[in-house]
Coordinates of C-alpha atoms in Angstrom, one line a residue:
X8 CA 194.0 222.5 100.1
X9 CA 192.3 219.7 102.6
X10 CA 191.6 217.0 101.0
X11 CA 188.1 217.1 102.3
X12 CA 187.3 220.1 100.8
X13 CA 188.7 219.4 97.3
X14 CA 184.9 219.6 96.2
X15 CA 185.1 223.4 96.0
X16 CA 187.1 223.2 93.2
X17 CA 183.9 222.0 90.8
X18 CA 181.4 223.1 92.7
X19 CA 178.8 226.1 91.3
X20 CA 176.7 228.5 93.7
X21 CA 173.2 229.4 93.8
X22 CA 172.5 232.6 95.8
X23 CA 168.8 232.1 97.5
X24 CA 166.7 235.1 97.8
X25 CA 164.6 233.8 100.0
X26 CA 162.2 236.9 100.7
X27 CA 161.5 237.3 97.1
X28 CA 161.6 233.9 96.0
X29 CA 158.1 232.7 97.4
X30 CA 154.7 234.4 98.0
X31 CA 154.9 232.9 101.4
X32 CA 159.2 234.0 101.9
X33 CA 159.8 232.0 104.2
X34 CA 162.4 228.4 104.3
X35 CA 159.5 226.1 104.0
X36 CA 158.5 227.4 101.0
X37 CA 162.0 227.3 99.4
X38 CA 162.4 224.0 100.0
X39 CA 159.6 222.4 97.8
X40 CA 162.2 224.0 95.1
X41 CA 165.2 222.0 95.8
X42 CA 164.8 219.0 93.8
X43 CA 164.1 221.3 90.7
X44 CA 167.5 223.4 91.6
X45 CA 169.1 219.6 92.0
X46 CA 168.0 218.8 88.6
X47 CA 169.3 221.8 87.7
X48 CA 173.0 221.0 88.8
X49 CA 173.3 223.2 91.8
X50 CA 175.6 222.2 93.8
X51 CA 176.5 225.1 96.9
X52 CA 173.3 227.3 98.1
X53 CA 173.9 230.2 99.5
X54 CA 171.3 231.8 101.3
X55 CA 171.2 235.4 102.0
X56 CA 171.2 236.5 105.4
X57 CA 168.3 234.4 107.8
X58 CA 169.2 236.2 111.2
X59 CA 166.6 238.9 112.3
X60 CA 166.4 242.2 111.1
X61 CA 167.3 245.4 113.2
X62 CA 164.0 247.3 113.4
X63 CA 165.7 251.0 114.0
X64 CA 166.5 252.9 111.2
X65 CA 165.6 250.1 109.0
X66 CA 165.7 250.9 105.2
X67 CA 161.6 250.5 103.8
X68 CA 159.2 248.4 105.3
X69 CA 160.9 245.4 106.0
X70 CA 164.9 246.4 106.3
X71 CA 168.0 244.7 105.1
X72 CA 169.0 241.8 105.4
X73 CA 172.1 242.7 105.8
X74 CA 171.2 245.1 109.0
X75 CA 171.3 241.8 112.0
X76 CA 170.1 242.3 115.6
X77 CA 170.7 238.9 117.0
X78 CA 173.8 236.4 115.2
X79 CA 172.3 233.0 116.7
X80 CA 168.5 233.4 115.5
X81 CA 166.9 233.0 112.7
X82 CA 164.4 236.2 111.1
X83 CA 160.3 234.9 111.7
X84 CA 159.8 236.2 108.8
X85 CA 161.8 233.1 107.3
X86 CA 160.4 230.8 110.0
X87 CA 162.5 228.9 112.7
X88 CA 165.8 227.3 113.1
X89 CA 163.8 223.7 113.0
X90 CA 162.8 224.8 109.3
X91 CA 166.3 226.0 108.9
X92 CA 168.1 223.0 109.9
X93 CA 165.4 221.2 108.1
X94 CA 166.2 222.5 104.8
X95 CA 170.0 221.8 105.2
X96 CA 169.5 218.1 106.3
X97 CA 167.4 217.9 102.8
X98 CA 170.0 219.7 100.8
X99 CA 172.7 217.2 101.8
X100 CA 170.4 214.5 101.6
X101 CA 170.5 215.9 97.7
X102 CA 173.9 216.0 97.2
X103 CA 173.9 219.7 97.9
X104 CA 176.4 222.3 100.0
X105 CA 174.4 224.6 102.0
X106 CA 176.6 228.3 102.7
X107 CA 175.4 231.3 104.8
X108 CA 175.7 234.8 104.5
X109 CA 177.7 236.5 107.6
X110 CA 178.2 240.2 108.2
X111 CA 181.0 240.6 110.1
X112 CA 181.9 244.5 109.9
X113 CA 178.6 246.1 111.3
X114 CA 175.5 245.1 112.9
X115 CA 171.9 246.8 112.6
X116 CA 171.0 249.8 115.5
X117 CA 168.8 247.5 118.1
X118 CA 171.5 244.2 117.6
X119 CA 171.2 242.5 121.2
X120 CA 175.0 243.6 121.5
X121 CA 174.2 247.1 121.5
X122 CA 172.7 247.3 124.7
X123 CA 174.7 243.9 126.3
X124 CA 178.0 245.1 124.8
X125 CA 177.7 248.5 123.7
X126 CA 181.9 248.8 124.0
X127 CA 181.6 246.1 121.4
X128 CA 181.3 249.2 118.6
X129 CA 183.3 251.7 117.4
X130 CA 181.8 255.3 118.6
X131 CA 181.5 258.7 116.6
X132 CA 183.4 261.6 117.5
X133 CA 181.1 264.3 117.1
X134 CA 177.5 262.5 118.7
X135 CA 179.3 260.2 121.2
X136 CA 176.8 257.5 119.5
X137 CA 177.4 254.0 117.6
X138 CA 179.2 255.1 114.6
X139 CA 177.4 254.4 111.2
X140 CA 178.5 252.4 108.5
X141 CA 180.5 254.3 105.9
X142 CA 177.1 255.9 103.6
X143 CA 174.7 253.3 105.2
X144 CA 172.4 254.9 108.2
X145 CA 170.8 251.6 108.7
X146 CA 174.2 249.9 110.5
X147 CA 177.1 250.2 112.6
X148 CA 180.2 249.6 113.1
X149 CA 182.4 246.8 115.4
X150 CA 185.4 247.6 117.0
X151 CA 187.7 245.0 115.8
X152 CA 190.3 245.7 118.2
X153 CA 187.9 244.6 121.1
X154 CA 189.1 240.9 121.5
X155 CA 186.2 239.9 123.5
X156 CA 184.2 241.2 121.0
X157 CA 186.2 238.8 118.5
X158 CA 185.3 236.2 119.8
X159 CA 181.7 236.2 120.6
X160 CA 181.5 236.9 116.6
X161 CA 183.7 233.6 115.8
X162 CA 181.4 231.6 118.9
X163 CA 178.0 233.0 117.2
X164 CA 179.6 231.4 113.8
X165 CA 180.6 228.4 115.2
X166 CA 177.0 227.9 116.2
X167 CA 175.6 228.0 112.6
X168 CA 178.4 225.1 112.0
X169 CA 177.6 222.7 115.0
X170 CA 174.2 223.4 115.2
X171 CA 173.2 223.4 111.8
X172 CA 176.0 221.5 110.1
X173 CA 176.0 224.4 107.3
X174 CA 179.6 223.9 104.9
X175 CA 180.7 227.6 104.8
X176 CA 179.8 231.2 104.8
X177 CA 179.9 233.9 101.9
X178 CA 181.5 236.8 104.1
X179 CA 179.7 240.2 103.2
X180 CA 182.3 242.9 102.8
X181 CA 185.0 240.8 103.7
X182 CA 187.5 243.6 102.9
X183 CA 185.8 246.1 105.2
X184 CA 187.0 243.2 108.3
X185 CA 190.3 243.5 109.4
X186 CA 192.4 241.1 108.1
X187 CA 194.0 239.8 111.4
X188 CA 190.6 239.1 112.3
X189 CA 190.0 236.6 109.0
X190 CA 193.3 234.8 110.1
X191 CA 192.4 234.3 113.6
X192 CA 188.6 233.3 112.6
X193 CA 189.0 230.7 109.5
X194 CA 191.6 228.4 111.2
X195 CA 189.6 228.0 114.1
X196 CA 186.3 227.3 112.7
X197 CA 188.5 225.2 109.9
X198 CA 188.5 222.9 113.0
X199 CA 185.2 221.7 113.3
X200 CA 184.9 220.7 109.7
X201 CA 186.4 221.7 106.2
X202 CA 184.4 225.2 105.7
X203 CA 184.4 226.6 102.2
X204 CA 184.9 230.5 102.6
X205 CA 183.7 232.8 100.0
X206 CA 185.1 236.4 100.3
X207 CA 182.9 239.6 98.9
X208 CA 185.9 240.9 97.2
X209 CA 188.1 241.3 94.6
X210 CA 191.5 239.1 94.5
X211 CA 192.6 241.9 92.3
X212 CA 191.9 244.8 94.6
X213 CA 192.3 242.5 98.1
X214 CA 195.0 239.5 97.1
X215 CA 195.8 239.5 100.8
X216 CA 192.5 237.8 102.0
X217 CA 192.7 235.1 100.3
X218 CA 195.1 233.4 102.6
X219 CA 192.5 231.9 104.4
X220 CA 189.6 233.0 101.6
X221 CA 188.9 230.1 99.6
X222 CA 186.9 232.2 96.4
X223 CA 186.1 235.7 95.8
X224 CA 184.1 237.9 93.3
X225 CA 185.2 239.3 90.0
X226 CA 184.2 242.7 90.4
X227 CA 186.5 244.3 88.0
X228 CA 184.9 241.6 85.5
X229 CA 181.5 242.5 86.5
X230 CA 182.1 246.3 84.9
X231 CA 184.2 245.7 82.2
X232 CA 181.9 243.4 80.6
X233 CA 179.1 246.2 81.4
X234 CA 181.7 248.5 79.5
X235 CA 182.1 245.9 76.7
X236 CA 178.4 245.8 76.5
X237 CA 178.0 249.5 75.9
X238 CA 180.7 249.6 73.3
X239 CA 183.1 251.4 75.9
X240 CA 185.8 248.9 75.4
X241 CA 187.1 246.7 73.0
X242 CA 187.7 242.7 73.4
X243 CA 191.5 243.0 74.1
X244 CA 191.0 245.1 76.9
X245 CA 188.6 242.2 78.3
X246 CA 191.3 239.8 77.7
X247 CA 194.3 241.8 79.5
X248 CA 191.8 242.0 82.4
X249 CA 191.3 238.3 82.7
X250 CA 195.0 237.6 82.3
X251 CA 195.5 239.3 85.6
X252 CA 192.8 237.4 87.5
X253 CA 194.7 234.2 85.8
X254 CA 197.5 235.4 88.2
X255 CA 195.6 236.4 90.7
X256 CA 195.9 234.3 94.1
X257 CA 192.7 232.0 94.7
X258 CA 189.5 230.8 93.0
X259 CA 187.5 233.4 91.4
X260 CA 183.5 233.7 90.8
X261 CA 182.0 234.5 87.9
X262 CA 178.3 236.0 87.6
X263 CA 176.0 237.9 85.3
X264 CA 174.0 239.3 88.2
X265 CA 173.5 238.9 92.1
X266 CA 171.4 240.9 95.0
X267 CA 173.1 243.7 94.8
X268 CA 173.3 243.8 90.9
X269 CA 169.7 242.9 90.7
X270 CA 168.6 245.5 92.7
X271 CA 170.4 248.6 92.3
X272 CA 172.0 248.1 88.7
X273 CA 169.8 245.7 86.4
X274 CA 169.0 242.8 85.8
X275 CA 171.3 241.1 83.6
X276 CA 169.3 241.8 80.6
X277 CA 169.9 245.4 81.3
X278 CA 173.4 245.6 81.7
X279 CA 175.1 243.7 79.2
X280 CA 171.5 242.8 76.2
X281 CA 172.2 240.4 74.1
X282 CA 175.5 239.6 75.9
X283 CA 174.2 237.9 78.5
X284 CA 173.5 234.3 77.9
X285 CA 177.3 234.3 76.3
X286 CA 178.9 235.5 79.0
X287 CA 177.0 233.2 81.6
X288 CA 178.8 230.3 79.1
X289 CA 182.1 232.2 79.8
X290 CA 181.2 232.3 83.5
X291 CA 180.4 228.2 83.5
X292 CA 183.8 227.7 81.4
X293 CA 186.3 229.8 82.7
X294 CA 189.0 228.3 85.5
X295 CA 186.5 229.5 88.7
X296 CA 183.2 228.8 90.5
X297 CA 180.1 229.9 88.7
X298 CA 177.7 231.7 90.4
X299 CA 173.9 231.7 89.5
X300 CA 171.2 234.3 91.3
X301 CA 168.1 233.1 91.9
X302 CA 165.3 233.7 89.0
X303 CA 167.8 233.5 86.5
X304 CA 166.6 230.4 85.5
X305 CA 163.6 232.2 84.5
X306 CA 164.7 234.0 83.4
X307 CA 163.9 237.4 85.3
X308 CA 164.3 240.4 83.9
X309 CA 163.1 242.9 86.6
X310 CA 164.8 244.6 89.3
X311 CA 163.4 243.1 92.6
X312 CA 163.0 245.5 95.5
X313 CA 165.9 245.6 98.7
X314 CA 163.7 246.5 101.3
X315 CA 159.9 245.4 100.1
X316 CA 158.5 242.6 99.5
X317 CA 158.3 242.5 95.5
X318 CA 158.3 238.0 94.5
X319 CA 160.4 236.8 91.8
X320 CA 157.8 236.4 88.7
X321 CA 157.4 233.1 88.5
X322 CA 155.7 231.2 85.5
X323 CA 155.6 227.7 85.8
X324 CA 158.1 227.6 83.1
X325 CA 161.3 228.0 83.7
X326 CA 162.9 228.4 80.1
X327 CA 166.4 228.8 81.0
X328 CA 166.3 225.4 83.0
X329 CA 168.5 223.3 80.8
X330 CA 170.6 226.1 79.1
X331 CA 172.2 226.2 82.8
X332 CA 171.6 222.4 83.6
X333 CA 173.7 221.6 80.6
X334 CA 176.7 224.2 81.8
X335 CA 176.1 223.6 85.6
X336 CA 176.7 219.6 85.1
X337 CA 179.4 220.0 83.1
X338 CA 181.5 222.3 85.1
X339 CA 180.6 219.7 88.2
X340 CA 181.1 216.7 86.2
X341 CA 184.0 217.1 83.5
X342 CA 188.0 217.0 84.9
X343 CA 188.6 219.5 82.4
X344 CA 187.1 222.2 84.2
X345 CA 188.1 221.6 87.8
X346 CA 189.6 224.8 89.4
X347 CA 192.9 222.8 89.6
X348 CA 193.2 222.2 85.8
X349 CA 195.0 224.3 82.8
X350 CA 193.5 227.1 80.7
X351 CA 195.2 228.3 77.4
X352 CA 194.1 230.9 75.2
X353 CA 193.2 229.9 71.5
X354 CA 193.9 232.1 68.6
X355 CA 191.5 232.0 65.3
X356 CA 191.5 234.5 62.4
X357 CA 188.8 236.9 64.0
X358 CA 190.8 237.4 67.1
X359 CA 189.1 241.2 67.9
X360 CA 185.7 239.2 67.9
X361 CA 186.2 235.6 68.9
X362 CA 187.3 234.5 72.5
X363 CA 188.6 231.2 72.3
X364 CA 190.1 229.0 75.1
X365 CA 190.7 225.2 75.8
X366 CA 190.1 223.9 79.3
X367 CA 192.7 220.4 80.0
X368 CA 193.4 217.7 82.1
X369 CA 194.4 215.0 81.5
X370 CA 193.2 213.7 78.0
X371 CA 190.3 215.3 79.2
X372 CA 189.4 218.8 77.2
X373 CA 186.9 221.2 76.5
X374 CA 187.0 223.9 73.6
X375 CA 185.2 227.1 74.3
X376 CA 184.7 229.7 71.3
X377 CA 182.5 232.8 71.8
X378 CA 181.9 235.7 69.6
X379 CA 182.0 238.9 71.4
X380 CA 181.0 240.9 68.5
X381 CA 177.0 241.8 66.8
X382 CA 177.4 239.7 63.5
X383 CA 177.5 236.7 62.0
X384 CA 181.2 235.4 62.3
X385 CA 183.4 233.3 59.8
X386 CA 187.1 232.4 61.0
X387 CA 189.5 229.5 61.3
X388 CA 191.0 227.8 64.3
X389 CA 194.7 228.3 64.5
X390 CA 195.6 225.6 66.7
X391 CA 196.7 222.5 65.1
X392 CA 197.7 220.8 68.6
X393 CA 193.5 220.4 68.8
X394 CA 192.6 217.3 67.2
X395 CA 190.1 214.6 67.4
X396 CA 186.5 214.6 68.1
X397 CA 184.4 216.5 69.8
X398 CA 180.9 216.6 70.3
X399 CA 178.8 220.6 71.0
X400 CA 176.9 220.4 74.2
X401 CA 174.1 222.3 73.0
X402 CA 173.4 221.2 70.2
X403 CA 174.8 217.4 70.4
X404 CA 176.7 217.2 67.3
X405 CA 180.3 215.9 66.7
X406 CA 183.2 217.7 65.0
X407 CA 186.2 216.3 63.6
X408 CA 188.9 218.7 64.7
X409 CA 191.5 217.5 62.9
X410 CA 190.2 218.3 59.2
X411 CA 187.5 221.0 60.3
X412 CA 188.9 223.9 61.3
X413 CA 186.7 226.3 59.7
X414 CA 183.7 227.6 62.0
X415 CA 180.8 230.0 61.5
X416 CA 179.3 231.3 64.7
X417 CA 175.7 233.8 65.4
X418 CA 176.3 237.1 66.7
X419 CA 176.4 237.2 70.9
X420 CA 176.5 232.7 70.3
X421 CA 178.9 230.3 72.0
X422 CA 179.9 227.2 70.8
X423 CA 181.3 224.3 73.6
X424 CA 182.9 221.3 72.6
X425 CA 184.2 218.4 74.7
X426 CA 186.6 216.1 73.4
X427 CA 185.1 211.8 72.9

């Protein structure tokens, strides 16, 4: 990896909804909200799409965001690319990373290519028209193998970088792209600065993108601990899975929920009940990036609307603050939890409930035990090679672990200890 962008490795995202976030929607608004998000310990914002929405076929009242007419503006109903590049100058004056969404595959129906470059798509057989996006009548499809084409999408990108001195892009659907097209684009735009490249897939399902991709989901993860939560599977199975992502080429991000989740699944609440906060520890813990929507911090358990406008339900209290401060600055802060650092599994006697593992570099280390399981939880720590003291980040109390290996833990609790 560049040296210059060793930073991914401890960073955490925060995915910015910023139509729902506000009454107003727009960047302005958002940005009275970055100091508490700092406090917080975001590091990376990643902001949905800010380009202008296609107005044919558009899905509800408003569209999707995800449905662009024009790659080098920014949507009015966000405000201007003064507020945008606003916004970013005040992030990094924070300390913060600042990543766009880009939608590479498609465009929406009334994109300014369609009528300057309508060759620029790939056409339907049967109505001689743009062909739609595979089940989504809002969009259409590029033609990847128009190289002219290829280029105007890696010079509208370039723009976003030089003009707005943003530090990446989460790629929407990376796997839809072809991949040549990912190898020709993320050298190139490597070359104006270190970019940090987050791929919507699976390194499972897609291992190949992630030559050039720097991070990608944990879909797989995603419904398996859904399963887990609906008593469909049992802890092993949870364990063989993440095994295979420890092989698995790349950095990998962990979530409990997202746009998409949000939206047309549940909130977090929904899918996985009194599982969640533990497996939002896992997701701060395990060797990745964590990933934190927005309103989690609430936290917010509805299901905000795609296409409408439908604001996060804000309280003034955000009770969930420091439960993620406390994870967020210690996955930024502690050595032990760098992307580039070891993971071992940890046995105890209550393996089929407990997941223990042991994050280390260095003499630095950080013990993580979580009970996967609906009761109260009495077991042993069989690993001797643990010793010392530790103190529990949540609670702020220290633990010999060389004469106490005995543990009692709540049902659906986490326990996180760093070594002195």
């Amino acid at each position: 990896m560049d040296s210059k962008k060793t930073w991914i490795n401890q960073t955490n995202i925060y995915e910015v909804n910023l139509r729902q976030y506000t009454p107003e929607g727009t960047i302005a608004s958002f940005q009275y909200h970055l100091p508490r998000l700092r406090d917080m310990g975001v590091e990376t914002l990643w902001f949905m799409p800010i380009t202008p929405i296609s107005q044919k076929n558009k899905k509800g009242s408003l569209g999707s965001y995800y449905a662009c007419s024009d790659y080098c503006s920014v949507n009015p109903e966000f405000g201007t690319l003064e507020d945008f590049k606003a916004i970013i100058s005040e992030a990094h004056r924070l300390g913060m990373k600042v990543i766009m969404d880009w939608v590479a595959n498609h465009t929406g129906w009334d994109h300014t290519w369609t009528l300057q470059h309508p060759e620029w798509y790939e056409k339907d057989e049967n109505t001689a028209d743009f062909k739609r996006a595979s089940g989504m009548d809002d969009i259409i499809e590029l033609d990847f193998r128009n190289t002219q084409m290829r280029m105007a999408m890696i010079d509208a990108m370039m723009f976003w970088v030089k003009e707005c001195d943003i530090d990446g892009f989460r790629c929407d659907l990376a796997f839809w792209v072809e991949l040549d097209f990912w190898l020709q684009a993320i050298p190139l735009m490597n070359q104006i600065k270190p970019l940090f490249w987050l791929a919507e897939s699976d390194p499972l399902d897609f291992p190949d993108l992630m030559q050039v991709f720097d991070a990608a989901y944990s879909w797989k993860w995603m419904h398996q601990t859904e399963a887990f939560s609906q008593n469909k599977c049992a802890l092993e199975e949870l364990i063989a899975l993440l095994e295979q992502y420890q092989h698995a080429p790349g950095r990998v991000t962990w979530f409990t929920s997202n746009h998409d989740e949000n939206s047309w699944n549940g909130s977090e609440y929904e899918k996985y009940g009194e599982a969640a906060l533990l497996l939002a520890v896992f997701s701060c813990t395990w060797l990745g990036i964590p990933l934190v929507y927005s309103g989690q911090e609430l936290p917010n358990h509805k299901r905000l609307a795609f296409f409408e406008k439908d604001v996060i339900d804000w309280t003034g209290t955000y009770a969930l603050h420091d439960f993620y401060k406390t994870l967020l600055q210690l996955h930024s802060s502690q050595p032990a939890l760098s992307a580039d650092s070891d993971l071992f599994r940890i046995h105890t006697s209550s393996d089929r409930q407990i997941l223990g593992y042991v994050r280390k570099r260095a003499h630095h280390m950080v013990v993580v035990l979580l009970n996967f399981s609906n009761r109260q939880v009495r077991f042993d720590l069989q690993a001797e090679w643990i010793k010392g003291i530790f103190n529990e980040i949540f609670t702020d109390t220290r633990r010999d672990f060389t004469r106490q290996k005995g543990f009692e833990i709540e049902p659906w609790s986490y326990l996180v200890f760093v070594n002195s």
